[in-house]
mmCIF file of C-alpha atoms in Angstrom:
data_model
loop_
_atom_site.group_PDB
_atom_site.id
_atom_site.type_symbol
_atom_site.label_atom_id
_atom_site.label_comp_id
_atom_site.label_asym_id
_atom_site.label_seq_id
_atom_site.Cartn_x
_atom_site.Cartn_y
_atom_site.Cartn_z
ATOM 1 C CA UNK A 1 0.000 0.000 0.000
ATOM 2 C CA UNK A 2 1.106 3.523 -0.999
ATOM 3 C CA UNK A 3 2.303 5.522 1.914
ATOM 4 C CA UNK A 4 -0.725 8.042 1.399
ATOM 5 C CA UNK A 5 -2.865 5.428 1.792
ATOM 6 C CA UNK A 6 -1.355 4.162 4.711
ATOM 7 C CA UNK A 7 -1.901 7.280 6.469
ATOM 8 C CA UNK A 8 -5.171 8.289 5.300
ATOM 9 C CA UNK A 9 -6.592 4.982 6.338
ATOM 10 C CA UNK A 10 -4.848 5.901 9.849
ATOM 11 C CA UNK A 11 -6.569 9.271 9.492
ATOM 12 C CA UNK A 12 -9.485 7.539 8.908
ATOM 13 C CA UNK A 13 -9.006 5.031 12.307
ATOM 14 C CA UNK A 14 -8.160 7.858 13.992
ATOM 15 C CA UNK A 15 -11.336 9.909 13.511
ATOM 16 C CA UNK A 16 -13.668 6.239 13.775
ATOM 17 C CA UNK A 17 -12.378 5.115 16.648
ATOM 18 C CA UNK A 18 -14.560 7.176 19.415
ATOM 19 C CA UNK A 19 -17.188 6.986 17.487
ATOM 20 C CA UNK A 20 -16.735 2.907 17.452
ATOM 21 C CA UNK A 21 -15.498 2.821 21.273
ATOM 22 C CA UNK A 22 -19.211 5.153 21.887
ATOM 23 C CA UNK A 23 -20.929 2.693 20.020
ATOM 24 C CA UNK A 24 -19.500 -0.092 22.011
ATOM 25 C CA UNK A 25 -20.477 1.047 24.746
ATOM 26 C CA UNK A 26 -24.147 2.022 24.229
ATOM 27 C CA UNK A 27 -24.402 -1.177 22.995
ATOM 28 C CA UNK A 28 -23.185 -2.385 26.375
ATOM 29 C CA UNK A 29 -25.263 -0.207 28.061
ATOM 30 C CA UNK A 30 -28.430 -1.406 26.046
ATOM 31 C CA UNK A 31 -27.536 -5.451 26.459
ATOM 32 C CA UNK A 32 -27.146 -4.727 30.085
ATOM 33 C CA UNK A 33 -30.529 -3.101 30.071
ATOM 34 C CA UNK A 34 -32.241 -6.034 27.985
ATOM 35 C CA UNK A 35 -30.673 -8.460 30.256
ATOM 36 C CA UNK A 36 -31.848 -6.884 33.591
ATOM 37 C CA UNK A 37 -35.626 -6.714 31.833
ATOM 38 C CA UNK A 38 -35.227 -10.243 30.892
ATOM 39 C CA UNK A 39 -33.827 -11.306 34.248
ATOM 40 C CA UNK A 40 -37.303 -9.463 35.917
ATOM 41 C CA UNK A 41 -39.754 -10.896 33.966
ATOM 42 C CA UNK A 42 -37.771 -14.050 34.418
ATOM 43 C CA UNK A 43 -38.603 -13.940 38.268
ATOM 44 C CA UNK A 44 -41.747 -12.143 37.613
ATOM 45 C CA UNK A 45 -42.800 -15.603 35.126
ATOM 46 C CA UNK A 46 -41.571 -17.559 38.203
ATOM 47 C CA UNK A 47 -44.117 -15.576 40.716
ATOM 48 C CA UNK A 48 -47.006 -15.479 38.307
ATOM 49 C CA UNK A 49 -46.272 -19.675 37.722
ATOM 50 C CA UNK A 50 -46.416 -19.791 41.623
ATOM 51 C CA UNK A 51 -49.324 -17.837 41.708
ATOM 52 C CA UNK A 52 -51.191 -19.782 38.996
ATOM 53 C CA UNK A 53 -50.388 -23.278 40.597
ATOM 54 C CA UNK A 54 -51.964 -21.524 44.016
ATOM 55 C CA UNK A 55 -55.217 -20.250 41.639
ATOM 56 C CA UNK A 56 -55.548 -23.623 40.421
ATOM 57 C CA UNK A 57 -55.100 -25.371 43.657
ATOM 58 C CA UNK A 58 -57.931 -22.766 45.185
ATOM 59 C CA UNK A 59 -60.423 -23.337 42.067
ATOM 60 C CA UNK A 60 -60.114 -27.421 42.263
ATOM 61 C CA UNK A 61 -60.923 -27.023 45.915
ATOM 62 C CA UNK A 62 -63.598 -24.335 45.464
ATOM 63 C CA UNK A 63 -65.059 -26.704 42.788
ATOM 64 C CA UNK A 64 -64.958 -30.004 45.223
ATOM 65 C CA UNK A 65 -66.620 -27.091 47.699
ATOM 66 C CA UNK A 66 -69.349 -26.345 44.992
ATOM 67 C CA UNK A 67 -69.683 -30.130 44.144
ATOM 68 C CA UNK A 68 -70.525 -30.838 47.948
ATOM 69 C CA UNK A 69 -72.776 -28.166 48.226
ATOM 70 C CA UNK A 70 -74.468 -29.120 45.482
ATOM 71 C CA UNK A 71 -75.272 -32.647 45.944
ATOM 72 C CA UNK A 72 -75.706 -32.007 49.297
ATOM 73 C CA UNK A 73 -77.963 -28.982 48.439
ATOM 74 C CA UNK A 74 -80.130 -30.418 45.738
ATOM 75 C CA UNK A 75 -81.413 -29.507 42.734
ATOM 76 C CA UNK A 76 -82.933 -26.111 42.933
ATOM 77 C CA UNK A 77 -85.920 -24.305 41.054
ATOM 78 C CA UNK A 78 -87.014 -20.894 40.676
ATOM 79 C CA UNK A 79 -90.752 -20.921 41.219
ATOM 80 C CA UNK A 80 -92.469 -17.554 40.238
ATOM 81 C CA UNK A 81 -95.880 -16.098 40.607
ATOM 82 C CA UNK A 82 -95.923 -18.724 43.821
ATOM 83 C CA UNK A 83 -99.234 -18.509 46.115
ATOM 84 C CA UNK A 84 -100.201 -20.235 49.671
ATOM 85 C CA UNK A 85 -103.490 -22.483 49.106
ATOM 86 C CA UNK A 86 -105.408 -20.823 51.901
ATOM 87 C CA UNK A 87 -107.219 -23.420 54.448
ATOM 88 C CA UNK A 88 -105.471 -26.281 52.624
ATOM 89 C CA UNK A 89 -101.817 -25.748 54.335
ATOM 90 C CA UNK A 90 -100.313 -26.184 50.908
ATOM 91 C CA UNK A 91 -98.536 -24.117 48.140
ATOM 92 C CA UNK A 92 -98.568 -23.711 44.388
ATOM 93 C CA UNK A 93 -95.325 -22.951 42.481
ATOM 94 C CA UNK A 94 -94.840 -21.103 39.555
ATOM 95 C CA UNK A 95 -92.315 -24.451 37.882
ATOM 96 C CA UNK A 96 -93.701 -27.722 37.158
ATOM 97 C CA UNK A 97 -92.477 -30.922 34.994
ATOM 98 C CA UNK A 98 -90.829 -29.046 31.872
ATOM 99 C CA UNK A 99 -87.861 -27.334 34.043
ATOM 100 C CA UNK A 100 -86.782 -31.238 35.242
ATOM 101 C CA UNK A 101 -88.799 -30.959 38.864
ATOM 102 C CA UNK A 102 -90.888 -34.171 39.841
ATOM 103 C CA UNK A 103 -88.853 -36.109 36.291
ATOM 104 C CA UNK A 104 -90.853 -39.289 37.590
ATOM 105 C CA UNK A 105 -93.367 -38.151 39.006
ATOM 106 C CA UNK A 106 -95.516 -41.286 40.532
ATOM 107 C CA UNK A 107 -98.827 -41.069 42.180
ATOM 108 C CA UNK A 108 -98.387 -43.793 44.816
ATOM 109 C CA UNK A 109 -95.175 -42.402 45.799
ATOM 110 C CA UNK A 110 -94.769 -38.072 44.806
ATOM 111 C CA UNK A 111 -92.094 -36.499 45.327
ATOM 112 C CA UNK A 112 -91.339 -33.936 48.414
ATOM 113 C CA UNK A 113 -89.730 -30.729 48.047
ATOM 114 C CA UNK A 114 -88.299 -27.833 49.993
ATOM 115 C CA UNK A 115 -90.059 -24.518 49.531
ATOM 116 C CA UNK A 116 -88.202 -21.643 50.151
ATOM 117 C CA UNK A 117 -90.064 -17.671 50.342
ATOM 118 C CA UNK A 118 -87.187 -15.092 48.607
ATOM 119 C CA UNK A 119 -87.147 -11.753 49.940
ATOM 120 C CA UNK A 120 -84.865 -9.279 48.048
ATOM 121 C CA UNK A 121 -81.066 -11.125 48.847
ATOM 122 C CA UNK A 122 -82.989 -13.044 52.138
ATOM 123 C CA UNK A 123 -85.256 -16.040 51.930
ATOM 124 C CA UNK A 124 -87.578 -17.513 54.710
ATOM 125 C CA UNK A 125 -87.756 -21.352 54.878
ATOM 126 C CA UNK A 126 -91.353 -22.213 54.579
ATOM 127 C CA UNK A 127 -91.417 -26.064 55.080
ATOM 128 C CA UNK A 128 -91.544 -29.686 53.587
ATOM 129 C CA UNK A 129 -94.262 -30.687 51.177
ATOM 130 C CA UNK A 130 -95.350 -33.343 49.183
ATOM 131 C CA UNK A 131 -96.824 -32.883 45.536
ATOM 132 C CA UNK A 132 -100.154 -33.695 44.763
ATOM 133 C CA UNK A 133 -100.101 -32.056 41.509
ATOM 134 C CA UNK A 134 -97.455 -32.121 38.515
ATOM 135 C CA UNK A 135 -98.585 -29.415 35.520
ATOM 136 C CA UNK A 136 -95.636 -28.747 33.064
ATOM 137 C CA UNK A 137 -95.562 -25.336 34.498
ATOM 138 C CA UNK A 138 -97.300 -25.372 37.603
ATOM 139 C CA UNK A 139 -97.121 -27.589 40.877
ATOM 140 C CA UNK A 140 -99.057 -27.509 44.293
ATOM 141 C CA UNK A 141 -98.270 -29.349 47.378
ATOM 142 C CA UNK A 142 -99.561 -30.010 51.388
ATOM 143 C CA UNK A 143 -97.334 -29.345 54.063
ATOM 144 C CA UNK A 144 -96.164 -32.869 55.483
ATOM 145 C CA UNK A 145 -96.639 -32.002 59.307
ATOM 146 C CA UNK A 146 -99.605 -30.372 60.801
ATOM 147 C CA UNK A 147 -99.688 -26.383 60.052
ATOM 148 C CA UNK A 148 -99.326 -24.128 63.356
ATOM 149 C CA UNK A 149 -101.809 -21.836 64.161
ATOM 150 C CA UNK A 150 -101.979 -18.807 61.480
ATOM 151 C CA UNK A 151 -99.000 -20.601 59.990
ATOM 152 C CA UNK A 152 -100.238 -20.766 56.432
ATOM 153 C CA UNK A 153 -101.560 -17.220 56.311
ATOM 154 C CA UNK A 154 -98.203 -15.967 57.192
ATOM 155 C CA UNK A 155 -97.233 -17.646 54.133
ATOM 156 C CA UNK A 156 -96.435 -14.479 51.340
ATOM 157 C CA UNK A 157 -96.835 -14.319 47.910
ATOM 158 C CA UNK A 158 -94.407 -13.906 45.060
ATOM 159 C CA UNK A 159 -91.334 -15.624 43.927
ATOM 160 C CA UNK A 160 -89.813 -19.101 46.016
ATOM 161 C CA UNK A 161 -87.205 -21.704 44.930
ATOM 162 C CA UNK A 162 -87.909 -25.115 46.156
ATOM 163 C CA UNK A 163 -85.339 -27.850 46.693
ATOM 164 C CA UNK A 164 -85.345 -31.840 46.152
ATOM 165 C CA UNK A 165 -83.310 -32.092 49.165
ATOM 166 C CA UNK A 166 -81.453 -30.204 51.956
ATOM 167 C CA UNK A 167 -78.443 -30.792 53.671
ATOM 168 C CA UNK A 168 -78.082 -33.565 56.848
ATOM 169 C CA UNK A 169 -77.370 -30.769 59.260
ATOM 170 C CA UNK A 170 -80.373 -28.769 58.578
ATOM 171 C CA UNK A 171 -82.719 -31.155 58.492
ATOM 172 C CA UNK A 172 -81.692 -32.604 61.849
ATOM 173 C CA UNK A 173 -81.618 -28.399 62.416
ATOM 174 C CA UNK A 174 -85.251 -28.386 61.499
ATOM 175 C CA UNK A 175 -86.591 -31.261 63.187
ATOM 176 C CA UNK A 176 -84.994 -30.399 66.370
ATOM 177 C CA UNK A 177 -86.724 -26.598 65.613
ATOM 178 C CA UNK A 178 -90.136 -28.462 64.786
ATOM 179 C CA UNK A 179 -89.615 -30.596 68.181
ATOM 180 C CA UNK A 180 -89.516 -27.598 70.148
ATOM 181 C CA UNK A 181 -92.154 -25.926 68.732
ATOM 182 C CA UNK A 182 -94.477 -28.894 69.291
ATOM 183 C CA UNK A 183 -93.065 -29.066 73.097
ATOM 184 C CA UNK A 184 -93.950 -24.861 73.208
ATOM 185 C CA UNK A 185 -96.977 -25.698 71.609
ATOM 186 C CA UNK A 186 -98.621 -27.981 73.698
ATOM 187 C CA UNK A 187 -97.165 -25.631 76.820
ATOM 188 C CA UNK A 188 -99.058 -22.697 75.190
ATOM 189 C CA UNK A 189 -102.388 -25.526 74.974
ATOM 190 C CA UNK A 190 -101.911 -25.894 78.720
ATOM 191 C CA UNK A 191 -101.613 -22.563 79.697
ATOM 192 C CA UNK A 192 -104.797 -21.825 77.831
ATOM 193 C CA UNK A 193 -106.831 -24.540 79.600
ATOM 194 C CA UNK A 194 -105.803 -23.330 82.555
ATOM 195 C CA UNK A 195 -106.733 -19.685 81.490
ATOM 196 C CA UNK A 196 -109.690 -20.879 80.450
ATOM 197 C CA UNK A 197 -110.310 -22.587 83.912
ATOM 198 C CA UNK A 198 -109.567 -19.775 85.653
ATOM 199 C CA UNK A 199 -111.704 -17.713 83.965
ATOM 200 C CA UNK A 200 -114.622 -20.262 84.574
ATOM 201 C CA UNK A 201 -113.599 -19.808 88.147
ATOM 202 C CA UNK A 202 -113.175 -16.653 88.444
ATOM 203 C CA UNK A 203 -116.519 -15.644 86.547
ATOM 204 C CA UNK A 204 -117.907 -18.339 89.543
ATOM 205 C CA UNK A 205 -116.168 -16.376 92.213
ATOM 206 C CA UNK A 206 -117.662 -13.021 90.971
ATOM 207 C CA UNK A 207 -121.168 -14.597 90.931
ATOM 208 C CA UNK A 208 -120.774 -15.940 94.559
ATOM 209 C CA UNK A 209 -119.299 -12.060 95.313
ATOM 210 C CA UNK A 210 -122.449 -10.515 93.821
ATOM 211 C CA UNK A 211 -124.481 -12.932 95.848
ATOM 212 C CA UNK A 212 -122.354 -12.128 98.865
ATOM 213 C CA UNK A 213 -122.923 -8.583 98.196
ATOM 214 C CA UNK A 214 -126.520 -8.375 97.675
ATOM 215 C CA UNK A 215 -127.220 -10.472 100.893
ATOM 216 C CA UNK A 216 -125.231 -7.726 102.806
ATOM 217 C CA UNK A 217 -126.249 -4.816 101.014
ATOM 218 C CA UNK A 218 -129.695 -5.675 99.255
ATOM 219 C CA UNK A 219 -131.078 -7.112 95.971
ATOM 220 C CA UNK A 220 -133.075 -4.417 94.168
ATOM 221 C CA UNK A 221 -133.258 -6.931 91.904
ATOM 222 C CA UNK A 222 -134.766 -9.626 94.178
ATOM 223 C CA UNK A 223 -138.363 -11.626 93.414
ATOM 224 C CA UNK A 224 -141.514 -10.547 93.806
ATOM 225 C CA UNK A 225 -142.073 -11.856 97.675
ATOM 226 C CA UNK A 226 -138.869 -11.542 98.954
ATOM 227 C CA UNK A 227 -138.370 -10.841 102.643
ATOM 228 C CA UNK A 228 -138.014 -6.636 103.943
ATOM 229 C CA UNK A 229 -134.417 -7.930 104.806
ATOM 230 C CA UNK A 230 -133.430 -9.574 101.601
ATOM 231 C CA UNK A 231 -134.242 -6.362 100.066
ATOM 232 C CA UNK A 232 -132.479 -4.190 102.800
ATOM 233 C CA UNK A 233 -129.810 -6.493 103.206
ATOM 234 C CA UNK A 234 -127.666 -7.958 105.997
ATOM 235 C CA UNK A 235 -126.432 -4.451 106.962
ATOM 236 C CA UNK A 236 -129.331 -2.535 106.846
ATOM 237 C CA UNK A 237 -131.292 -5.102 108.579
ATOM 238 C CA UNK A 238 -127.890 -5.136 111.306
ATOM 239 C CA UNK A 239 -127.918 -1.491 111.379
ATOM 240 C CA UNK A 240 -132.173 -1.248 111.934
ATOM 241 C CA UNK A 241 -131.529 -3.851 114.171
ATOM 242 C CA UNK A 242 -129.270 -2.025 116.078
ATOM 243 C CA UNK A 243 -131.082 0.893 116.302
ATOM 244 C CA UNK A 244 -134.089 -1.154 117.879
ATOM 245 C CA UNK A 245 -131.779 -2.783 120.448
ATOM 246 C CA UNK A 246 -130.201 0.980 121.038
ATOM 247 C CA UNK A 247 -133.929 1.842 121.758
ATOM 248 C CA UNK A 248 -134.762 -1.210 124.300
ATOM 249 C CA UNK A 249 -131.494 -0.189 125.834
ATOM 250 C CA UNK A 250 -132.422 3.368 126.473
ATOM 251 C CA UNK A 251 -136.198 2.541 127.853
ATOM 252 C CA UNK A 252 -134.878 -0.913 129.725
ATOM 253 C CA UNK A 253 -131.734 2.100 131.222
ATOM 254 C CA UNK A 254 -134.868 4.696 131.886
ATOM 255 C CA UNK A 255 -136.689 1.558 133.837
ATOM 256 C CA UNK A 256 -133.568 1.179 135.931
ATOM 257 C CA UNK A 257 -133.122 4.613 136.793
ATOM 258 C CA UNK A 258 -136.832 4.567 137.453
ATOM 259 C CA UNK A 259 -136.723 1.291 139.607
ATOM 260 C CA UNK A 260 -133.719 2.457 141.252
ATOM 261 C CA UNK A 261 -135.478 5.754 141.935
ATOM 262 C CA UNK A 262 -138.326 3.797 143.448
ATOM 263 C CA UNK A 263 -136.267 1.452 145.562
ATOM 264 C CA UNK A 264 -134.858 4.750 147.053
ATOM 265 C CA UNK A 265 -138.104 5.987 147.534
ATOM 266 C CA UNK A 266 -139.410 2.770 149.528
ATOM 267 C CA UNK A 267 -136.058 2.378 150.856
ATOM 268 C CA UNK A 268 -137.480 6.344 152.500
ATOM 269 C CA UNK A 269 -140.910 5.322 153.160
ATOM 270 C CA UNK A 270 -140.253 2.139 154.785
ATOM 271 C CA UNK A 271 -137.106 4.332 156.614
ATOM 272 C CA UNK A 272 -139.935 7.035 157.834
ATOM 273 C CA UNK A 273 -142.945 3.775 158.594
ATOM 274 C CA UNK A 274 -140.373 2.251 160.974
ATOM 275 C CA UNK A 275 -139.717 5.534 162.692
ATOM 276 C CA UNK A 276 -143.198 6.046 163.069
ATOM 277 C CA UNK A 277 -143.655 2.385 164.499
ATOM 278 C CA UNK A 278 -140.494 2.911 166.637
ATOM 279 C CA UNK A 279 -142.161 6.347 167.839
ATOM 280 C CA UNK A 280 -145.575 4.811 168.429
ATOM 281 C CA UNK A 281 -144.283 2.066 170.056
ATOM 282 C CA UNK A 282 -142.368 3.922 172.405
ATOM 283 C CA UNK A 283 -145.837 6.294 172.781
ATOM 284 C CA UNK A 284 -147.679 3.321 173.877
ATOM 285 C CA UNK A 285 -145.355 2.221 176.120
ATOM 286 C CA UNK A 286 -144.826 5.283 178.035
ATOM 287 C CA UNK A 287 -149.089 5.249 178.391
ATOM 288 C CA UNK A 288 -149.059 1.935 179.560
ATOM 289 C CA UNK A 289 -148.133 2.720 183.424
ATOM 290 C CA UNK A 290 -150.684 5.599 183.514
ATOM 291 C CA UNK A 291 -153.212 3.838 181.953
ATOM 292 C CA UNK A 292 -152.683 1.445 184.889
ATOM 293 C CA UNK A 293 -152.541 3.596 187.731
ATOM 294 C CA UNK A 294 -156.042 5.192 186.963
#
């Protein structure tokens, strides 16, 4: 190579090589930048696979969860536009044979279903009944035990969902709940007799009262015939009475203030007679030695 060339290509080096020694190192600066993005989402692939395995692990449980419920829930059935059957303790449902409830549905043997009353997000269990009737839209059932008192009437109207079965738990739940209510109700029977009872007796007491208190203060009300003191009374007869013995007293106390006034008076007279016998005797006895001497 010709000297000239020689040193323009060492010009040429010259003047490249910052350019190539800044273009080095931006590269090195980029790699280093691609490496640290690749070594995050790296670790972030790692959390997100950890965190995927835990999802999955969660869903397969939730779904064994779901799966329990469910078969130990039941099928379950919307039932609009549902009514209570008012005096017959029994319901009809707004879902029937075509949405799969009652699939063999047998006369001799129907099938029983849980009725449930929605309200908004809450729902009020209504009971256990037994179909009667199987329409393809419609269905009506009796209550299997025997109805409380207003039970049926409290019974709303609107949308349920009814159930083919219902968990172990609640049904021992709601036996135990039926249980007490038949112990409370045959309490509440008792109590009533005996409110009942002692009304009869008490209505007898206040008759015996009244009869009490018109013997002491008068029938007005008494039969034609009855006796002056039946229609005074015990005391208003007591208190005439009284006033009659109060009178007896006063002339039997004037007789002893008159006897006694008399006794003193004869008590004087006889007083005064003996004097005068006393006096005459002595009189006649003085007379008696003239009488003699003449």
């Amino acid at each position: 190579m010709h000297i000239s060339g020689k040193i323009a290509l060492g010009l040429i080096v010259v003047v490249l090589a910052p350019a190539a020694i800044l273009l080095t190192t931006m590269s090195l600066d980029i790699r280093s930048k691609w490496q640290a993005e690749v070594e995050q989402r790296q670790e972030k692939l790692a959390t997100s696979t950890d965190q995927l395995d835990k999802i999955r692990t969660k869903v397969a449980n939730l779904e064994g969860e779901y799966q329990q419920k469910t078969f130990a829930w039941g099928e379950v059935w919307d039932a609009p536009q549902s009514v209570p059957l008012a005096g017959e303790n029994g319901i009809q449902i707004g879902v029937g044979r075509s949405s799969g409830l009652g699939r063999s549905f047998d006369p001799a043997k129907p099938p029983r279903i849980y009725a449930f009353a929605e309200n908004g997000d809450s729902s009020t269990y209504i009971g256990e009944f037994e179909l009667d009737q199987l329409d393809a839209d419609r269905a009506a059932g009796r209550l299997l035990r025997p109805a409380y008192p207003g039970e049926s009437q409290s019974w709303p109207q609107g949308k349920y969902h009814v159930r083919d079965t219902l968990p172990s738990n609640w049904l021992a739940t709601v036996a135990d709940l039926e249980a007490q209510l038949i112990l409370i109700g045959s309490k509440f029977r008792m109590q009533q007799e005996q409110e009942g009872l002692m009304t009869k007796q008490l209505a007898a007491s206040q008759v015996i009262m009244d009869q009490r208190l018109a013997e002491l203060n008068g029938d007005a009300d008494a039969p034609m015939g009855a006796s002056q003191q039946v229609l005074d009374g015990l005391v208003e007869t007591l208190r005439k009475l009284e006033d009659e013995r109060n009178l007896v007293l006063s002339d039997v106390h004037n007789l002893r203030v008159k006897l006694v006034k008399d006794y003193i008076n004869l008590e004087t007279s006889l007083e005064k007679n003996r004097n005068l016998v006393d006096s005459s005797q002595s009189d006649a006895s003085a007379l008696k030695p003239a009488l003699a001497g003449q």
